[in-house]
Short mmCIF file of C-alpha atoms and ligand atoms in Angstrom, two decimals:
data_model
loop_
_atom_site.label_atom_id
_atom_site.label_comp_id
_atom_site.label_asym_id
_atom_site.label_seq_id
_atom_site.Cartn_x
_atom_site.Cartn_y
_atom_site.Cartn_z
CA UNK A 1 -3.55 3.62 24.14
CA UNK A 2 -3.92 0.03 24.21
CA UNK A 3 -1.99 -3.83 23.96
CA UNK A 4 -2.08 -5.44 20.85
CA UNK A 5 -1.86 -9.24 20.07
CA UNK A 6 0.08 -9.81 16.81
CA UNK A 7 0.69 -12.38 13.84
CA UNK A 8 2.60 -14.33 16.03
CA UNK A 9 -0.60 -15.64 18.47
CA UNK A 10 -1.88 -17.51 15.41
CA UNK A 11 -2.35 -21.07 16.20
CA UNK A 12 -0.39 -20.44 19.31
CA UNK A 13 -2.82 -19.38 21.63
CA UNK A 14 -1.02 -20.34 24.74
CA UNK A 15 -3.16 -18.32 27.15
CA UNK A 16 -0.37 -17.16 29.28
CA UNK A 17 -1.50 -13.20 29.16
CA UNK A 18 -5.11 -14.57 30.02
CA UNK A 19 -3.57 -15.57 33.10
CA UNK A 20 -1.81 -12.34 34.29
CA UNK A 21 -4.40 -9.38 32.48
CA UNK A 22 -5.46 -8.13 35.58
CA UNK A 23 -8.67 -6.86 34.04
CA UNK A 24 -9.86 -9.67 31.91
CA UNK A 25 -9.97 -7.81 28.49
CA UNK A 26 -8.25 -10.84 26.06
CA UNK A 27 -10.69 -12.98 24.78
CA UNK A 28 -10.83 -15.42 21.85
CA UNK A 29 -14.08 -18.22 21.30
CA UNK A 30 -11.45 -21.71 21.42
CA UNK A 31 -13.34 -23.44 18.74
CA UNK A 32 -13.69 -20.60 16.53
CA UNK A 33 -10.47 -18.27 16.68
CA UNK A 34 -6.61 -18.61 15.38
CA UNK A 35 -5.70 -15.80 17.54
CA UNK A 36 -6.38 -13.94 20.93
CA UNK A 37 -7.91 -10.35 21.41
CA UNK A 38 -7.39 -7.38 23.48
CA UNK A 39 -10.32 -5.33 23.67
CA UNK A 40 -9.15 -1.78 23.36
CA UNK A 41 -11.48 -0.36 25.46
CA UNK A 42 -10.55 -2.54 28.54
CA UNK A 43 -6.86 -2.80 28.58
CA UNK A 44 -5.56 -0.48 31.24
CA UNK A 45 -1.81 -0.57 30.14
CA UNK A 46 0.08 -2.10 32.81
CA UNK A 47 2.16 -4.03 29.90
CA UNK A 48 1.63 -7.21 31.97
CA UNK A 49 0.87 -9.51 28.94
CA UNK A 50 3.78 -8.75 27.03
CA UNK A 51 6.37 -10.56 28.86
CA UNK A 52 4.02 -13.44 29.55
CA UNK A 53 3.58 -13.87 26.06
CA UNK A 54 5.86 -17.09 24.78
CA UNK A 55 5.98 -15.94 21.57
CA UNK A 56 6.75 -12.47 21.33
CA UNK A 57 3.60 -11.33 19.75
CA UNK A 58 2.42 -8.60 22.04
CA UNK A 59 3.33 -5.27 21.92
CA UNK A 60 2.24 -1.47 23.02
CA UNK A 61 -0.02 -0.14 20.15
CA UNK A 62 2.36 2.45 19.63
CA UNK A 63 5.31 0.11 18.95
CA UNK A 64 4.25 -2.27 16.80
CA UNK A 65 6.44 -3.43 13.71
CA UNK A 66 4.92 -1.11 10.70
CA UNK A 67 4.67 -5.07 8.92
CA UNK A 68 2.09 -5.69 12.06
CA UNK A 69 -0.17 -2.50 12.11
CA UNK A 70 -3.04 -4.41 10.76
CA UNK A 71 -3.11 -5.95 14.14
CA UNK A 72 -4.33 -2.99 16.00
CA UNK A 73 -7.05 -2.83 13.90
CA UNK A 74 -7.93 -6.16 13.99
CA UNK A 75 -7.85 -6.55 17.94
CA UNK A 76 -10.50 -3.81 17.69
CA UNK A 77 -12.33 -5.03 14.89
CA UNK A 78 -12.99 -8.44 16.62
CA UNK A 79 -14.79 -7.19 19.23
CA UNK A 80 -17.51 -5.84 16.46
CA UNK A 81 -17.31 -8.23 13.78
CA UNK A 82 -15.24 -11.82 14.91
CA UNK A 83 -16.75 -13.18 11.75
CA UNK A 84 -14.80 -10.84 9.34
CA UNK A 85 -11.26 -10.48 11.70
CA UNK A 86 -11.53 -14.72 11.50
CA UNK A 87 -11.40 -14.08 7.56
CA UNK A 88 -9.06 -11.67 7.49
CA UNK A 89 -6.60 -13.91 9.48
CA UNK A 90 -7.03 -16.83 7.28
CA UNK A 91 -6.19 -14.73 4.45
CA UNK A 92 -3.02 -13.22 6.70
CA UNK A 93 -2.26 -16.86 7.59
CA UNK A 94 -3.78 -19.36 5.68
CA UNK A 95 -4.37 -22.53 8.02
CA UNK A 96 -2.17 -25.12 7.41
CA UNK A 97 -4.66 -27.52 8.16
CA UNK A 98 -7.18 -26.53 5.35
CA UNK A 99 -4.65 -26.78 3.15
CA UNK A 100 -3.85 -30.09 3.18
CA UNK A 101 -4.31 -31.77 -0.51
FE1 SF4 B 201 -4.38 -6.86 29.82
FE2 SF4 B 201 -2.52 -5.27 30.94
FE3 SF4 B 201 -2.03 -6.80 28.22
FE4 SF4 B 201 -4.10 -4.52 28.59
S1 SF4 B 201 -1.74 -4.51 29.08
S2 SF4 B 201 -4.54 -6.60 27.87
S3 SF4 B 201 -4.53 -4.94 31.23
S4 SF4 B 201 -2.31 -7.56 30.77
#
């Protein structure tokens, strides 16, 4: 099991979870990413990040709401193919700044 960061993190990226994670398994590129990603191979399921998140974006992977289930795969895939995941995030939630006419 691992914890997963879902849609509510997009464009929030408060990083409170990073501050509390005891194994430093939450990452992002601050110049490129619109959300944070938990490494499922490093997460020790301590649950510290879940209550720390101010937008309730974090769930254990077996309790992610069905509508957000894709984020389980996206968090894991970011560690192998971050560009593909960034593109998918933009599809799921278009960047408001890029939609200005
Ligand atoms: Fe880090 Fe614990 Fe959250 Fe896993 S559950 S990402 S180890 S704070």
